[in-house]
XYZ file of C-alpha atoms in Angstrom:
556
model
C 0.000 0.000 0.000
C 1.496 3.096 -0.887
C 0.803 6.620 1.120
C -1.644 8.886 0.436
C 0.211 12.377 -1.410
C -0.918 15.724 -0.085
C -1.749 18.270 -2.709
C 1.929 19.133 -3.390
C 3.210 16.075 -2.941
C 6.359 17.632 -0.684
C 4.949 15.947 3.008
C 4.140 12.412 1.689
C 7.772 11.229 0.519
C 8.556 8.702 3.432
C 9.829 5.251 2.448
C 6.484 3.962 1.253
C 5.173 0.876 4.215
C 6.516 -1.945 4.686
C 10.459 -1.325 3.572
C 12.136 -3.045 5.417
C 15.988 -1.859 6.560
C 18.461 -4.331 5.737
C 18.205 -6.946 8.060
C 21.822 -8.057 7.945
C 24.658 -8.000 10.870
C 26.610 -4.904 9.880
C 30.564 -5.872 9.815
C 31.726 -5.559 13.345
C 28.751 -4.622 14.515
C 27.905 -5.981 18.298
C 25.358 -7.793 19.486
C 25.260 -6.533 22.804
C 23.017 -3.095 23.174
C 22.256 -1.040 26.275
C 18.749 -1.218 25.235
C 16.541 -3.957 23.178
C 12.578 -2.266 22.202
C 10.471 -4.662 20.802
C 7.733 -3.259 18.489
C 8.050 -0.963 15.794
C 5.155 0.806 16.170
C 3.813 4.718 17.815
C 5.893 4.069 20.928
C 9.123 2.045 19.480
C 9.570 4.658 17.195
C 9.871 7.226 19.854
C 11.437 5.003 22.435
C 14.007 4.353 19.649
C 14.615 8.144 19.142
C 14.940 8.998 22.820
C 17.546 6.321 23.806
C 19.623 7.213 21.004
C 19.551 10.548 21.343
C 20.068 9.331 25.793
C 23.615 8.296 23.735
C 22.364 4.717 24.523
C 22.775 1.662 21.772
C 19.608 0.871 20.998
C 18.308 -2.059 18.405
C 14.491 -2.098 17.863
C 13.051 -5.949 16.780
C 9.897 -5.576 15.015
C 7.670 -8.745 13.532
C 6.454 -7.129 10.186
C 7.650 -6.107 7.722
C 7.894 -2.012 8.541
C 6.894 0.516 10.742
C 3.805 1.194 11.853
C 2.609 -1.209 14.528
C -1.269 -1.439 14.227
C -1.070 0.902 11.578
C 1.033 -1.541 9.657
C -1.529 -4.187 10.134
C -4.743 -2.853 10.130
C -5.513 -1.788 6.512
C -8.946 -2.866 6.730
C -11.434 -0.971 4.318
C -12.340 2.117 6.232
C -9.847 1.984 8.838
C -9.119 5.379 10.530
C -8.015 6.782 14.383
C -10.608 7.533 16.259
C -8.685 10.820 18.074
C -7.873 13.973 16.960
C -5.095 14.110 14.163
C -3.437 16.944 15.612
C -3.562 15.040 18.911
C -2.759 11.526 17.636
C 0.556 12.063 17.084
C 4.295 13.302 17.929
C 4.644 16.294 20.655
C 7.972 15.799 20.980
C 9.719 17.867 18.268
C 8.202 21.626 17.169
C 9.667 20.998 13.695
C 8.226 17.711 13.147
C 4.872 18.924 14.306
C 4.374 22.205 12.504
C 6.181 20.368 8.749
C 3.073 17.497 8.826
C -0.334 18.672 8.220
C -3.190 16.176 8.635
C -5.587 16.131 5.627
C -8.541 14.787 8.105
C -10.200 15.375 11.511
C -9.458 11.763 11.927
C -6.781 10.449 9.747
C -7.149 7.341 7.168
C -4.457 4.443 7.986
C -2.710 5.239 5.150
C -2.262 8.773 6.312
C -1.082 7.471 9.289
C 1.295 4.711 8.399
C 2.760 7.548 6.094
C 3.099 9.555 9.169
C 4.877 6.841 10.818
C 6.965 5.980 7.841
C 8.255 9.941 7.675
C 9.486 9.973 11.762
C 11.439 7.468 11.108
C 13.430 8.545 7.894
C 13.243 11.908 9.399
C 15.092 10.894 12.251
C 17.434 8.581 10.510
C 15.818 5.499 12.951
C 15.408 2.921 10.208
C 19.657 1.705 10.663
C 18.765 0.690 14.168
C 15.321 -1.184 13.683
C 15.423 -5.038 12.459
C 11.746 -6.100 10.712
C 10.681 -9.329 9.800
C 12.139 -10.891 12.891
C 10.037 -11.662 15.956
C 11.426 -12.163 19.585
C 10.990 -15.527 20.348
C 12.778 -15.535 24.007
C 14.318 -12.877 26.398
C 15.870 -14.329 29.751
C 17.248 -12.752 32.035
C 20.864 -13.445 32.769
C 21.466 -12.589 37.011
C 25.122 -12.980 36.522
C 25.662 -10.779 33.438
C 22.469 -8.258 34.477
C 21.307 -8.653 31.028
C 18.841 -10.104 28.723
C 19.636 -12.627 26.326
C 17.192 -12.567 23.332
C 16.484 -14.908 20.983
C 14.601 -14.165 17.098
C 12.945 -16.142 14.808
C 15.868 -15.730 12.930
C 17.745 -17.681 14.942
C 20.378 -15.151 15.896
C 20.603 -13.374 19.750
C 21.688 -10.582 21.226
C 21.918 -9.400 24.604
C 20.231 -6.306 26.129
C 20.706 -4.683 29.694
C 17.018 -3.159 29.346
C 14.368 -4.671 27.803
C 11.436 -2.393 26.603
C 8.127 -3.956 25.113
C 6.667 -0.823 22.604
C 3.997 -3.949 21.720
C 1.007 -2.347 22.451
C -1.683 -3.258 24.460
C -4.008 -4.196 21.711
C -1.558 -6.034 19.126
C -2.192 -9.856 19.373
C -4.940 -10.684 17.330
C -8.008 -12.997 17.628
C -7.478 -15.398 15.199
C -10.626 -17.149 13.695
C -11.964 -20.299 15.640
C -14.726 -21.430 13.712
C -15.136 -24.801 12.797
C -15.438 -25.459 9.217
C -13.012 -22.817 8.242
C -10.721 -24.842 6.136
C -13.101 -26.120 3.901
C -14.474 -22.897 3.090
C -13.498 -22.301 -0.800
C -13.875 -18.585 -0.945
C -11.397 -16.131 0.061
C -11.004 -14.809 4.160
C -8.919 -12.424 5.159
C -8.948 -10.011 9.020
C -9.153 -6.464 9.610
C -6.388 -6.978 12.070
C -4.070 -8.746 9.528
C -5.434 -7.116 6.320
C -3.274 -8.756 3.465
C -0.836 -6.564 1.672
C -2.370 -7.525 -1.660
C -5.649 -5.952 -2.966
C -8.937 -7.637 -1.751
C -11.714 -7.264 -4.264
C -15.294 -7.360 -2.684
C -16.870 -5.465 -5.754
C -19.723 -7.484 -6.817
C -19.457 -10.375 -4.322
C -21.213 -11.632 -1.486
C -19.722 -10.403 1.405
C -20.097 -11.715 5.302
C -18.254 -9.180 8.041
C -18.331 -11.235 11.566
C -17.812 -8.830 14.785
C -19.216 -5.823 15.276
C -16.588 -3.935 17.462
C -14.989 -0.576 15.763
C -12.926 -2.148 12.786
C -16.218 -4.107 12.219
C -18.121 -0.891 12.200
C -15.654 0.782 9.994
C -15.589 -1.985 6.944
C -19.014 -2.155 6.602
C -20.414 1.441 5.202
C -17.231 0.465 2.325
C -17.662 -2.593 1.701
C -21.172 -2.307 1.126
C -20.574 0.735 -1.564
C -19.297 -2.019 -4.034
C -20.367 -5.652 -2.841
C -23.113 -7.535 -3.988
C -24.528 -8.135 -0.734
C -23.360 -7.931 2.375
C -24.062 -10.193 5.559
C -22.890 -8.692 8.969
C -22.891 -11.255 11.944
C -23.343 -9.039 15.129
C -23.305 -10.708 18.689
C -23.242 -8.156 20.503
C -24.564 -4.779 19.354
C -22.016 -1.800 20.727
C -23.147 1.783 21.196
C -21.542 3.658 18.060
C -21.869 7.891 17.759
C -21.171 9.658 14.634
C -17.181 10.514 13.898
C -17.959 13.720 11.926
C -15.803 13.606 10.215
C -14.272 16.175 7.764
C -11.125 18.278 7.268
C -8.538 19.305 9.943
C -9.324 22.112 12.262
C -6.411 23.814 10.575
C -6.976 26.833 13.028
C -6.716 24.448 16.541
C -3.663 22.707 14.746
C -1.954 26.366 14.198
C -2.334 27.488 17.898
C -1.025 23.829 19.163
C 1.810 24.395 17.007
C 2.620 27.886 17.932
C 3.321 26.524 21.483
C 3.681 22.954 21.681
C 5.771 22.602 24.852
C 2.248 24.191 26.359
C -0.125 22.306 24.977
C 1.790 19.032 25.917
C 1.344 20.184 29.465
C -1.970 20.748 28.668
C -2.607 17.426 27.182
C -1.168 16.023 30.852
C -3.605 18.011 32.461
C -6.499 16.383 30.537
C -8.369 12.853 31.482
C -7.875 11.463 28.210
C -4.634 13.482 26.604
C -6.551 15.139 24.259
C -8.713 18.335 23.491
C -11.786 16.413 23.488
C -13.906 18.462 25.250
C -16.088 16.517 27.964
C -19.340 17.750 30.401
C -17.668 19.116 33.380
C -21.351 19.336 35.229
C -23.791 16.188 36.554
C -27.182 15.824 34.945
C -28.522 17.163 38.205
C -27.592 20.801 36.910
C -29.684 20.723 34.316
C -33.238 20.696 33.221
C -34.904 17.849 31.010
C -35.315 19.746 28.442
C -31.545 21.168 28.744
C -30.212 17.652 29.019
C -31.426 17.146 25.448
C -30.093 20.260 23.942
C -26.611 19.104 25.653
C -27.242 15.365 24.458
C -28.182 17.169 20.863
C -25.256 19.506 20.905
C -22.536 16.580 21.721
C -23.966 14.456 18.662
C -23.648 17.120 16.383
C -20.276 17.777 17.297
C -19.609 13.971 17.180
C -16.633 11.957 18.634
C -15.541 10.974 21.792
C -16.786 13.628 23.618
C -19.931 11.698 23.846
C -18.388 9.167 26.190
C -18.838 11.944 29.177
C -21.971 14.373 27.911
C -22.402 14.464 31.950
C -19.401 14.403 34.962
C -22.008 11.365 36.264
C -22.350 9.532 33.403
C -20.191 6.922 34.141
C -21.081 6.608 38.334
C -25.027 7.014 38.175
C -26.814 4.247 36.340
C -29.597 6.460 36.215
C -27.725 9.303 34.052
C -26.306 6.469 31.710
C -29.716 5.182 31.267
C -30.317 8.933 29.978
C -27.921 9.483 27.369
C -28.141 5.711 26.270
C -31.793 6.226 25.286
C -30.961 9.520 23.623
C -28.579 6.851 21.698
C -30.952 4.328 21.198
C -33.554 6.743 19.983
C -30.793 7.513 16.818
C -30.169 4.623 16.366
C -34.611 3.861 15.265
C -34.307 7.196 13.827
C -31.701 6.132 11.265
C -32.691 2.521 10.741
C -35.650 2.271 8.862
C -36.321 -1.146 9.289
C -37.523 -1.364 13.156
C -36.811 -4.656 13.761
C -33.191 -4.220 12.611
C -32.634 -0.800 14.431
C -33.913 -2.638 18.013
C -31.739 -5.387 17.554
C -28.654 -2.690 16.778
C -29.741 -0.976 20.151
C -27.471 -1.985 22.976
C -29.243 -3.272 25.768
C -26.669 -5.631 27.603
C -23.790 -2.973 29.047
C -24.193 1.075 30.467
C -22.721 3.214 27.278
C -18.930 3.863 28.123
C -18.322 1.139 29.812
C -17.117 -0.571 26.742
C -14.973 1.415 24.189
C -17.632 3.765 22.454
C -16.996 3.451 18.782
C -17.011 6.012 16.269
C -18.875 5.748 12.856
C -19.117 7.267 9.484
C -22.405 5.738 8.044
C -22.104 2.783 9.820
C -26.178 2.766 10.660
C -27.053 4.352 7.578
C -25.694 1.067 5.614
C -28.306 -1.035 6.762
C -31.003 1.222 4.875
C -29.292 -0.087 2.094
C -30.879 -3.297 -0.176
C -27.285 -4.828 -0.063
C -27.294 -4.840 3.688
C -28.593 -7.278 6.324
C -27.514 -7.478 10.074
C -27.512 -11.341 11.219
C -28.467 -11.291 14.802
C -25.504 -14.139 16.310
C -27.782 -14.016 19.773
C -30.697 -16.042 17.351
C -28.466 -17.452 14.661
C -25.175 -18.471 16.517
C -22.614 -19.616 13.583
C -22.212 -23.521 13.889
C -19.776 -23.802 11.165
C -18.471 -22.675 7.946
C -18.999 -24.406 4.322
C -17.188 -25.071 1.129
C -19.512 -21.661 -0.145
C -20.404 -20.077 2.990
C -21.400 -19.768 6.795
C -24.232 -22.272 8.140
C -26.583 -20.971 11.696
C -28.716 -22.497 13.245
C -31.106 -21.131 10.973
C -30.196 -20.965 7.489
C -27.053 -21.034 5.328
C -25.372 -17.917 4.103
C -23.393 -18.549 0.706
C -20.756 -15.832 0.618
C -17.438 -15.387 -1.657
C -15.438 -13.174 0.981
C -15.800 -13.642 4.898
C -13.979 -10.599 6.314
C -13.020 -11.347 10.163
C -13.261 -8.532 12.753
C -12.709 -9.976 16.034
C -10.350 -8.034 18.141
C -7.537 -8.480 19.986
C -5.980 -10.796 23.025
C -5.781 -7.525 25.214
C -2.966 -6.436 27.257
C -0.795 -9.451 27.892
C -0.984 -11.447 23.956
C 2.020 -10.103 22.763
C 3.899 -10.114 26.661
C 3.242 -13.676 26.644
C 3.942 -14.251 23.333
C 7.669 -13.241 23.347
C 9.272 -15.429 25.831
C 10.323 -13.530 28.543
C 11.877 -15.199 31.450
C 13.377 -14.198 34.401
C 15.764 -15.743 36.799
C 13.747 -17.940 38.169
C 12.212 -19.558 34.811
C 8.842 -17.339 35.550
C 7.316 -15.563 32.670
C 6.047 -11.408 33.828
C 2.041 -12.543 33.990
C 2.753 -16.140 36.111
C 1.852 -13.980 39.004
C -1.112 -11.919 37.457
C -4.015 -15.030 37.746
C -6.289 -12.210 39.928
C -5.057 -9.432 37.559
C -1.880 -7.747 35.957
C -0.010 -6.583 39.227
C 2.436 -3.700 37.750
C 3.932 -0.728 38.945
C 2.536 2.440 37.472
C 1.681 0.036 34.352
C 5.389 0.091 33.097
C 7.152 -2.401 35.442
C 6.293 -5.939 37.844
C 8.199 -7.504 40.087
C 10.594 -9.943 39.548
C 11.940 -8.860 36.371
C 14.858 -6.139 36.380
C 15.648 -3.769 33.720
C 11.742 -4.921 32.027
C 9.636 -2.061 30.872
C 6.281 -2.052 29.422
C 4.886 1.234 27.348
C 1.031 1.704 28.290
C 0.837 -1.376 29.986
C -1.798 -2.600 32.199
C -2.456 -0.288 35.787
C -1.610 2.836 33.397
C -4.303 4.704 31.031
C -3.432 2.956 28.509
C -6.251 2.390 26.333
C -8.736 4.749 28.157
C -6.019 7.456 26.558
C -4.073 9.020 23.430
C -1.615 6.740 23.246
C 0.972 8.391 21.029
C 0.898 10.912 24.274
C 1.143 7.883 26.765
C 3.533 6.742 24.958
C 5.986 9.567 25.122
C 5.341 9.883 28.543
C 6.135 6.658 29.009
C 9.618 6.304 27.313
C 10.778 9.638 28.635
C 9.827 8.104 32.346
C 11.953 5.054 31.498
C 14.771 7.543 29.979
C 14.973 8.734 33.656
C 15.176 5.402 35.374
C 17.841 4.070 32.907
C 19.740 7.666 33.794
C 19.002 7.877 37.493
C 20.332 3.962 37.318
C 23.571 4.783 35.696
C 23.587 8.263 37.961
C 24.287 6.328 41.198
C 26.223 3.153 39.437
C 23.615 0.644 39.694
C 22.635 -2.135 36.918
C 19.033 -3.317 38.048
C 16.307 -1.726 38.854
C 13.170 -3.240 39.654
C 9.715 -2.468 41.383
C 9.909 -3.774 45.092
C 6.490 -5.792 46.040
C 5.867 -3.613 48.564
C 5.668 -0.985 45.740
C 3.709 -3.137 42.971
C 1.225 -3.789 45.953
C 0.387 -0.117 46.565
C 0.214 0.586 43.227
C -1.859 -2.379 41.910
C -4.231 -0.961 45.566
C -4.226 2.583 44.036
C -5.937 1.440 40.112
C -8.419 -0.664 42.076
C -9.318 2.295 44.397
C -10.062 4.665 41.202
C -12.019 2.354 39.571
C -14.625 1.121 42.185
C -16.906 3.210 41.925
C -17.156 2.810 37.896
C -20.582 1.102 36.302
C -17.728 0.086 33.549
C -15.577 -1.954 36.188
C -18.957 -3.918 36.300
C -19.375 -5.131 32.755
C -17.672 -7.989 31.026
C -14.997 -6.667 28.611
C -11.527 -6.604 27.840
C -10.647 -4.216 30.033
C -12.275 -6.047 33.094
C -10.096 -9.486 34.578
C -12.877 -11.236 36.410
C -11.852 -14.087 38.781
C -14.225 -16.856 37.788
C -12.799 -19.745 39.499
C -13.128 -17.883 42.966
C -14.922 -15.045 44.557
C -15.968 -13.646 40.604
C -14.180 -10.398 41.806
C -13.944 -7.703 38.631
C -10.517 -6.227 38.456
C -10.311 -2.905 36.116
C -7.340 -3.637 34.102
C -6.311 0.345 33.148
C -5.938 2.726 35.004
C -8.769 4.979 35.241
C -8.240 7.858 37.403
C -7.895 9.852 34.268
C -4.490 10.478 32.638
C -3.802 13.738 34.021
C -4.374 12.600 37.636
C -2.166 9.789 36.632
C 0.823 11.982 35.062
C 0.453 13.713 39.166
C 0.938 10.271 40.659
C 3.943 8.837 38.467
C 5.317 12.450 39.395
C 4.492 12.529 43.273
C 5.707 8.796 43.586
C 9.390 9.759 41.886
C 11.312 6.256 42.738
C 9.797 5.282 45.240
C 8.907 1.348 45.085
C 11.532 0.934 43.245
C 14.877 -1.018 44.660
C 18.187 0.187 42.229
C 20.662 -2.457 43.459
């Protein structure tokens, strides 16, 4: 896929995705690096920057085949952020931000991954990243203080810090239906999309999953397909994007300051210049609550997710703005049957990620469009031409998967990691990650995690939690070397608080309630709900990490 060209052509001239450095040993060149980031993506781009320019050897391991991270990946039909361009991306260098102007409120993937692309040829980061190579092990050495990583290239290197940029939504679902191998037309995943061109024109076309990549194929897909089929299970609560062109005047003042509005990004719950309700429903009169529920859809986005400071603590407030929801929902769908069954009934709005739409109701006014309700017609299997429920069979030419992701610890447990004592970093999360301030747990030395679980994470911008992030660890790994220490570690006493602290801020949430991937719920025992992020809102979070300095952590 190549980028998108601005109007000129002069912004757009990054190496187009997916070229790959070379991948060979340079002559003479170690193997042993202060530093080891695996992930290629918004924060091992940075994190690569930073330690290099911290005069620290850096090598970055990255599975694909270029930059990009889920941006690399995802190149689904319709795929887009779902934040603010001028937000979603780099604060860290005035030039950088003020030379790249975003075409869109919400930028296209291919906008993005060109983005991505130009940081790192900007920067000259390409000679230390390694693509096509996954980690496939990373134990820790006690007597050396170091990490010795293995690839799937079968070569290793050693590492005194080890720094997973892998996201906290990177390891897909993978499809787990039986039946799918002898099904003779083509599949492919929005979280995998192939690098080749998928042609839907004209065909019949089945989309399975409903969450926001599902949401964002099908108003596409169904432009050019002969039919399409999508298989909802659960219905989510979706608000209009609104999309349209930058706010080229917003993106001027950020620019004019940006050391200010990063502080002011700190200072806001989600890192961005969404603007939330700031007063409970209580302030207002019924027939004010609509013109604020009215004014928040027209200005679309995730604003929505907190019309009212009580939205997500009163049940009775939620149940307000999730009928105003509802209510567009039958408005839009002309067909009432299909508009109820699109209505969420099962969760409070918010308290799973709200997802943002351009058409994606409006499709299923369309002939070409039916919604296949998964709660009456659960899939049994698939077929040589299609997908068979238990109530009819569905021939189809192109099943397009959009099933998510194995949240927070899929790609942790997926590399390998081991510490001294042959334990991987989530053998002692079975009631919930346990982390300190979401970047470190106990146990391993010298192990980072960007955004990781008991941080904002996901409930934030993460190119902004990731810089915060990286420049955190930037400050351990100096402090470290400061006072002529090699490990550095969270002390339990330390995790404990911490992992105390994220429960606290959560429990009086309605989402800490409701089964999602943001919720670890202890089945096997007492069914306690554990809130995986941390949800005190980002800027109260950037005051903690800040107040807390080293503390609960042992440099030895």
């Amino acid at each position: 896929m190549t980028p998108s060209s601005g109007e000129d052509g002069s912004q757009r001239d990054s190496v187009a995705a997916g070229s790959p450095a070379d991948d060979t040993e340079m002559p003479g060149e170690s193997p042993h690096f202060d530093v080891v980031v695996v992930g290629a993506g918004i924060g091992g781009i940075y994190a690569t920057y930073k330690f290099r320019e911290q005069g620290l050897s850096v090598r970055c391991i990255e599975g694909a085949g270029g930059v990009g991270g889920v941006w690399y990946h995802n190149r689904y039909p319709g795929a887009r952020v779902d934040v603010d361009s001028f937000d979603y991306c780099y604060y860290f260098s005035e030039d950088l931000y003020r030379d790249w102007e975003w075409s869109e409120r919400y930028a296209a993937q291919p906008e993005l991954l060109a983005y991505l692309n130009h940081v790192t040829d900007r920067f000259d980061l390409r000679q230390h990243m390694r693509f096509d190579t996954w980690v496939t092990g990373a134990e820790w050495n006690s007597d050396q203080h170091r990490y010795v990583i293995t690839t799937s290239r079968g070569d290793r290197c050693t590492a005194q810090f080890l720094v997973m940029a892998t996201g906290m939504l990177s390891a897909a679902r993978t499809p787990d239906f039986s039946g799918l191998e002898d099904f003779e037309g083509e599949w492919v995943q929005t979280s995998h999309w192939p690098d080749h061109p998928v042609d839907w024109a004209g065909k019949r076309v089945a989309v399975i999953g409903t969450g926001s990549s599902g949401v964002q194929t099908v108003p596409v897909v169904a432009e050019d397909a002969r039919h399409v089929h999508v298989f909802q299970r659960t219905p989510n609560y979706s608000v209009p994007a609104r999309n349209g062109p930058m706010d080229a005047a917003t993106w001027r003042e950020i620019a004019s300051d940006l050391d200010k509005a990063r502080q002011d990004l700190y200072g806001h719950a989600g890192a961005t210049h969404i603007v939330y309700g700031d007063e409970p429903a209580s302030r207002f009169t019924a027939d004010e609550r609509i013109e604020v529920l009215e004014q928040f859809w027209r200005d679309g986005g995730h604003g929505f997710g907190r019309v009212f400071s009580d939205q997500g603590l009163d049940a009775d407030v939620n149940d307000l703005v999730a009928d105003f929801v509802r209510d567009k929902i039958r408005s839009t769908v002309d067909d009432p049957e299909t508009a109820e069954r699109l209505c969420p009934w099962d969760h409070p709005i918010g308290t799973r990620r709200l997802v943002l739409d351009i058409g994606y109701y409006e499709s299923f006014n369309r002939d070409n469009v039916t919604l296949v309700d998964a709660r009456d017609e659960a899939i049994e299997h698939l077929t040589a031409t299609g997908i068979q429920t238990s109530g009819r069979h569905y021939e189809v030419d192109l099943i397009i998967f959009a099933l998510g992701f194995h949240a927070f610890t899929g790609a942790i447990d997926r590399a390998g990691i081991r510490n001294d004592q042959g334990a991987s970093p989530t053998d002692h999360w079975d009631r919930g990650p346990r982390t300190f301030l979401g970047v470190m747990t106990a146990g391993f030395p010298n192990f980072f995690m960007l955004t990781g679980p008991g941080s904002p994470s996901v409930l934030a911008n993460m190119t902004i939690g990731n810089e915060f992030h990286v420049d955190w660890v930037a400050q351990v790994i100096e402090h470290l070397r400061t006072e002529g220490k090699s490990m550095v570690e969270p002390t339990a006493e330390g995790e404990a608080a911490w992992v105390a602290e994220v429960a606290a801020v959560s429990d009086r949430l309605l989402r800490r309630r409701v089964r999602n991937y943001m919720v670890h719920i202890n089945d096997d025992d007492d069914d306690e709900f554990v809130f995986i992020p941390y949800a005190g809102g980002f800027n109260r979070y950037v005051e903690r990490v800040e107040s807390i300095g080293y503390d609960g952590l042992s440099f030895r």
